[in-house]
Short mmCIF file of N, CA, C and O in Angstrom, two decimals:
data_model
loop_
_atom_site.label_atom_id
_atom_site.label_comp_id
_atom_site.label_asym_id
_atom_site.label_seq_id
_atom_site.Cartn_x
_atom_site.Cartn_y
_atom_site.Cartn_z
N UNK P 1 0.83 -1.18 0.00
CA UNK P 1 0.00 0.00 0.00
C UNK P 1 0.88 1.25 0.00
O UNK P 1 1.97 1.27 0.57
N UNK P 2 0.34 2.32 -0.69
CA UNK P 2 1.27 3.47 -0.87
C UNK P 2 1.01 4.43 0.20
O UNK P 2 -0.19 4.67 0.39
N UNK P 3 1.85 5.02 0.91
CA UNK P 3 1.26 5.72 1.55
C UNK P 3 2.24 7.20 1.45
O UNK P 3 3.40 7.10 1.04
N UNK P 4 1.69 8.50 1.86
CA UNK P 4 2.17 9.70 2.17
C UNK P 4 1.85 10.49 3.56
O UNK P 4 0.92 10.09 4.26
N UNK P 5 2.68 11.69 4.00
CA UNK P 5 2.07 12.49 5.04
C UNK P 5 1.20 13.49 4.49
O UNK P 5 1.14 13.77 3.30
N UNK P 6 0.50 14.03 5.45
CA UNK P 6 -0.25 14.97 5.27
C UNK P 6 -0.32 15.60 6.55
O UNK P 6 -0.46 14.91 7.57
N UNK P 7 -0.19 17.36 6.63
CA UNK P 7 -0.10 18.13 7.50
C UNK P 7 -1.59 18.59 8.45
O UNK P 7 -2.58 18.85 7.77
N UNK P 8 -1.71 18.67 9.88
CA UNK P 8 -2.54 18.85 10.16
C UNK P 8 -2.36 20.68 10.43
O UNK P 8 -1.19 21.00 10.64
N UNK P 9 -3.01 21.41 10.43
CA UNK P 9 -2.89 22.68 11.04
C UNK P 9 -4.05 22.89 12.19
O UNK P 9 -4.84 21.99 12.49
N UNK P 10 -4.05 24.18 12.77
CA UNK P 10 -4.49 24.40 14.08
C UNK P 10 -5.71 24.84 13.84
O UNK P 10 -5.79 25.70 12.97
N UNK P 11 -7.01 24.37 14.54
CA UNK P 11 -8.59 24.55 13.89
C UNK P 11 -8.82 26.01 13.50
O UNK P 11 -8.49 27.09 14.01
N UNK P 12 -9.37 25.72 12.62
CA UNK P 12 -10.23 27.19 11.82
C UNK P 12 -8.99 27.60 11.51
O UNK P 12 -8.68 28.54 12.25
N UNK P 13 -8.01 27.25 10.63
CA UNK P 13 -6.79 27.58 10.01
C UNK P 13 -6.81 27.03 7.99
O UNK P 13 -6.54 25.92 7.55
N UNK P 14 -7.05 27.71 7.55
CA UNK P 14 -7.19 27.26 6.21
C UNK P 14 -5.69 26.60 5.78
O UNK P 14 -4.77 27.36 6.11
N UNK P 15 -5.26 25.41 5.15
CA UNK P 15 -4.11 25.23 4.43
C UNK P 15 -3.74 26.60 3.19
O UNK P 15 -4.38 27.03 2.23
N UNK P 16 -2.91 26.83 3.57
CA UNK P 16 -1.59 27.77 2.43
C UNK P 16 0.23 27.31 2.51
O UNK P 16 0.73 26.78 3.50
N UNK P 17 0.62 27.49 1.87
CA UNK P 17 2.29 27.49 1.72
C UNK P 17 2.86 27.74 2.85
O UNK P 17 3.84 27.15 3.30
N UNK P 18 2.11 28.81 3.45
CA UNK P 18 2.62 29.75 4.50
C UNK P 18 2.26 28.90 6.06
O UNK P 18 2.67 28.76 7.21
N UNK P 19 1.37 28.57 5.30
CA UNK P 19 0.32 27.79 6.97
C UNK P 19 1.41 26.93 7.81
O UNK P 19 1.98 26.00 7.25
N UNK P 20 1.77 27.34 9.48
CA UNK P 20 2.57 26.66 10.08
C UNK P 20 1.98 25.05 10.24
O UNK P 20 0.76 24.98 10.28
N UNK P 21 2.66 23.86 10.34
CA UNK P 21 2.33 22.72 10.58
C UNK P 21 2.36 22.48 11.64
O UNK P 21 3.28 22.78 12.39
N UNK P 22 0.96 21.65 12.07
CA UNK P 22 0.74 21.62 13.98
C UNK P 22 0.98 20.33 13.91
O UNK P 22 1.01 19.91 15.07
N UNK P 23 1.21 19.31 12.99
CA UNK P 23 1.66 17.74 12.91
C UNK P 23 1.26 17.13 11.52
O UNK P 23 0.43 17.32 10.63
N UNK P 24 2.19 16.37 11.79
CA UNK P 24 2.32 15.34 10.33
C UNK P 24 1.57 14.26 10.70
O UNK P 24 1.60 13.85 11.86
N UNK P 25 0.49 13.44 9.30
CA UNK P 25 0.13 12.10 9.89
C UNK P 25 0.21 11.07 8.88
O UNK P 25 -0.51 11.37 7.92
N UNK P 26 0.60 10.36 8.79
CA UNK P 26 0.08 9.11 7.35
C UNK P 26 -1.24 8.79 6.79
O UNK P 26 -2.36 8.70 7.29
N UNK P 27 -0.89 8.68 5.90
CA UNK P 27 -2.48 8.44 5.32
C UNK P 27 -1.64 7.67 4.15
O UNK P 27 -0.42 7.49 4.05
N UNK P 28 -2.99 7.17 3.04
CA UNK P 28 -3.19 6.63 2.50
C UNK P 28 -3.16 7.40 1.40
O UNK P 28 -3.85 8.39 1.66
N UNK P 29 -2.71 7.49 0.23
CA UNK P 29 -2.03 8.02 -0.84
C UNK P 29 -3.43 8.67 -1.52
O UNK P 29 -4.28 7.95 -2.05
N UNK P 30 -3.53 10.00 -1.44
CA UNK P 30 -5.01 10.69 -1.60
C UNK P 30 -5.98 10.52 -0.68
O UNK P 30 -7.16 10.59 -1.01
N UNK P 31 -5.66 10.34 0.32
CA UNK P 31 -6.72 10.16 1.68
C UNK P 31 -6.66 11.17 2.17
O UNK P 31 -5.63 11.83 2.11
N UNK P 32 -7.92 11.66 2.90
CA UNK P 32 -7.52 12.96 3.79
C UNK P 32 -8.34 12.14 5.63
O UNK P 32 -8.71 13.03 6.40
N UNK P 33 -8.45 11.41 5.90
CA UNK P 33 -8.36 10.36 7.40
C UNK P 33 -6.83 10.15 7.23
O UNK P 33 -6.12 9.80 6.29
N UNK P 34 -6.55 10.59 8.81
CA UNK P 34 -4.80 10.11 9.07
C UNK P 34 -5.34 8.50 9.14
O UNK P 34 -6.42 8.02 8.80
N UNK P 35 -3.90 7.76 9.84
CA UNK P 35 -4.24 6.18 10.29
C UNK P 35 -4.60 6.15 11.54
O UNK P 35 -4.94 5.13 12.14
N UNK P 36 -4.53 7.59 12.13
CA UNK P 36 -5.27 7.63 13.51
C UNK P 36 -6.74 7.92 13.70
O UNK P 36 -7.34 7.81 14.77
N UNK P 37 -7.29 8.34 12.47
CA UNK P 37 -8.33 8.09 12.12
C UNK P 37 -8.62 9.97 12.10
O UNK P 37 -9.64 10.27 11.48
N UNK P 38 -7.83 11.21 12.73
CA UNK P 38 -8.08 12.17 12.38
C UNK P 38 -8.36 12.89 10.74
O UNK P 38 -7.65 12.82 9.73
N UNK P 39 -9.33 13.40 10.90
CA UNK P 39 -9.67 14.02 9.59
C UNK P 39 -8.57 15.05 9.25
O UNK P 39 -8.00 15.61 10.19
N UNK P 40 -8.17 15.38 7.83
CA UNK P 40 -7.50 16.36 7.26
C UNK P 40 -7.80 16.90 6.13
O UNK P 40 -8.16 16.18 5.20
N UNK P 41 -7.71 18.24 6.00
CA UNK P 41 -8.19 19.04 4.54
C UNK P 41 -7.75 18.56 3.56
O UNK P 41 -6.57 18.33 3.29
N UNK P 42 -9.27 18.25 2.59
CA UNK P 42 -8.03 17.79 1.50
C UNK P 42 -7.30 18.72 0.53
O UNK P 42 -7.01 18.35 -0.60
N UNK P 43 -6.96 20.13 1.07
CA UNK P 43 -6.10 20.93 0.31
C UNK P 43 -4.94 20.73 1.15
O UNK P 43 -3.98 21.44 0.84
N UNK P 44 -4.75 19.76 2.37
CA UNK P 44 -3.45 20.01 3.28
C UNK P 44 -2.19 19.81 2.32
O UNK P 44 -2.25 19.24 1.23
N UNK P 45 -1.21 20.29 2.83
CA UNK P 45 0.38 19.88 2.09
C UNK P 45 0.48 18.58 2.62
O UNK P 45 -0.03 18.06 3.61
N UNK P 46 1.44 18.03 1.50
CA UNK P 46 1.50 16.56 1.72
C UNK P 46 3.10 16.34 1.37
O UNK P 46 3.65 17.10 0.57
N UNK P 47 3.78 15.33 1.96
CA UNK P 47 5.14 14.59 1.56
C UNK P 47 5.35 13.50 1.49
O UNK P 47 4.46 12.86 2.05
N UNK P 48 6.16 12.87 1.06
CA UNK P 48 6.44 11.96 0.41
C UNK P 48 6.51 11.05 2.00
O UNK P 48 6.69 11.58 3.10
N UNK P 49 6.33 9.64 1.75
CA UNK P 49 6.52 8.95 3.24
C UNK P 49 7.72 8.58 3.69
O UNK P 49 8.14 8.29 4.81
N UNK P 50 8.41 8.67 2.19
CA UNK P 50 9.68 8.66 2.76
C UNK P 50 10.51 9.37 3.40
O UNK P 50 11.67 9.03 3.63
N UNK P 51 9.70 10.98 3.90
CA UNK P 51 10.62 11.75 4.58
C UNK P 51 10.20 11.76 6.11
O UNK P 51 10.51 12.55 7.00
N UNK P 52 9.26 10.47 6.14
CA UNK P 52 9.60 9.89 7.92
C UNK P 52 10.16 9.68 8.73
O UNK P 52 10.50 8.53 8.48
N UNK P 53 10.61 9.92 9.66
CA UNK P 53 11.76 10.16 10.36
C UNK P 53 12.74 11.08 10.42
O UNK P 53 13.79 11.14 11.05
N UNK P 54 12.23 11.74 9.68
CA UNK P 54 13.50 12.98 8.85
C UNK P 54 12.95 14.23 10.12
O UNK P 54 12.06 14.19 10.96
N UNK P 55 13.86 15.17 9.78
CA UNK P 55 13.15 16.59 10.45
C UNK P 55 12.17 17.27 9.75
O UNK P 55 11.51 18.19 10.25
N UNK P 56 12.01 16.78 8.42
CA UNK P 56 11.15 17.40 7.85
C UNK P 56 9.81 17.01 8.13
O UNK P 56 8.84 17.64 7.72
N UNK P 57 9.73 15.88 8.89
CA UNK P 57 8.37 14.96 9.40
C UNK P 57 7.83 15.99 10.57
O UNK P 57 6.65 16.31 10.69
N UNK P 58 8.87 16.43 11.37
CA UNK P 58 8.42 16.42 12.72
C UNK P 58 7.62 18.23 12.79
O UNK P 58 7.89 19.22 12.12
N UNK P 59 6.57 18.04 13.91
CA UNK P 59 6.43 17.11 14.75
C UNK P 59 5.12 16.48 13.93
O UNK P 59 4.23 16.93 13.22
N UNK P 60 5.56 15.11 14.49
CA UNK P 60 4.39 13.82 13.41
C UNK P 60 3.68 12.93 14.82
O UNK P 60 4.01 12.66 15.98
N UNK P 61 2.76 12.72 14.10
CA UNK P 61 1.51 11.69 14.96
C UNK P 61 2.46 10.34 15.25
O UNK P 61 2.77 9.60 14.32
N UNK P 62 2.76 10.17 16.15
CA UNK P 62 3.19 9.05 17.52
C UNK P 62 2.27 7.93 17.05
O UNK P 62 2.79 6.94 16.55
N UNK P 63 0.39 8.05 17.21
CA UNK P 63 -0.13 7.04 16.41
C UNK P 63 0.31 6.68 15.45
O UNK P 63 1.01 5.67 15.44
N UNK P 64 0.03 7.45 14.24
CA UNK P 64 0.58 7.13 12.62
C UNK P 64 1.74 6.58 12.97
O UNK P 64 1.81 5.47 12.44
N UNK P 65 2.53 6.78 13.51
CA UNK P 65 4.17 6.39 13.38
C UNK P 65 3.86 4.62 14.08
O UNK P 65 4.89 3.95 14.17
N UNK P 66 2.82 4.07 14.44
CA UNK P 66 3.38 3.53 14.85
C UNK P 66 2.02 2.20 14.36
O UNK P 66 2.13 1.07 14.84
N UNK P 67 1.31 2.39 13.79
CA UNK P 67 0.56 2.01 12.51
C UNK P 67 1.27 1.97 11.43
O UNK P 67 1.38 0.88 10.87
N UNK P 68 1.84 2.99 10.95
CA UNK P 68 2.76 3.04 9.93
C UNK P 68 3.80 2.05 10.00
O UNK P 68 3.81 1.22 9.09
N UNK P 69 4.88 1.95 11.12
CA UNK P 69 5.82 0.83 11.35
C UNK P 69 4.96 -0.58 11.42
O UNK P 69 5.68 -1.52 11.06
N UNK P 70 3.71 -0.97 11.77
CA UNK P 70 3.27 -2.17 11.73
C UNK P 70 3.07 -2.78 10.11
O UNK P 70 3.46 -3.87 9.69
N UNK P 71 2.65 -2.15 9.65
CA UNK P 71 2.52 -2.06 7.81
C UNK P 71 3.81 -2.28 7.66
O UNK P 71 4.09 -3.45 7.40
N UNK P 72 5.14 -1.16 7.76
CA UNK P 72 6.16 -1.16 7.15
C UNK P 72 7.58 -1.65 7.98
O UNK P 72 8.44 -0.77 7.97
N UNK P 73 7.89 -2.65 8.57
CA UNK P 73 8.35 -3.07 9.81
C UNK P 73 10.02 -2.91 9.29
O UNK P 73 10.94 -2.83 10.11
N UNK P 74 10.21 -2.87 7.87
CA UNK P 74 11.90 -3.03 7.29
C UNK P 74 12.08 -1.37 7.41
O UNK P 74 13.20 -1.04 7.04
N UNK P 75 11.23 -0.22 7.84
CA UNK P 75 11.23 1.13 7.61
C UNK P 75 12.42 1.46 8.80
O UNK P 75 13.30 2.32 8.78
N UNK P 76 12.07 0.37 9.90
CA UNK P 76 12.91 0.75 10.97
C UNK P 76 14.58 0.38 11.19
O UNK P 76 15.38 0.46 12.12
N UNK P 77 14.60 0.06 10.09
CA UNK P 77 16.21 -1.13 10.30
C UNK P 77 17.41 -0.02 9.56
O UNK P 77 18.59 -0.36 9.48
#
């Protein structure tokens, strides 16, 4: 399964370029439900899943991260 992040921002905050990120979550490649089951805009910014773990992730959903590692268990090695 393919998956990407997607940014949550802080309520009643529209997504823009500019918009600070209040957390990263996984989803499902065009999904806007994280794997924690939080809803996200579907205009949010999104990255690639491979920049998990990176600084560019953070700060990221602890859930997702750890849903995500059950799916992807070689992600951690």
């Amino acid at each position: 399964m393919e998956h990407e992040m997607r940014a949550e921002y802080a309520e009643g905050v529209l997504p823009h370029e500019d918009t600070p990120v209040k957390k990263w979550h996984m989803t499902r490649v065009g999904a806007t439900i994280a794997m924690c089951g939080q809803p996200l805009a579907p205009a949010a910014m999104t990255q690639s899943a491979g920049k998990w773990g990176t600084a560019e992730a953070q700060p990221f959903c602890r859930t997702c991260g750890v849903m995500y590692l059950e799916e992807h268990p070689q992600d951690t090695e």
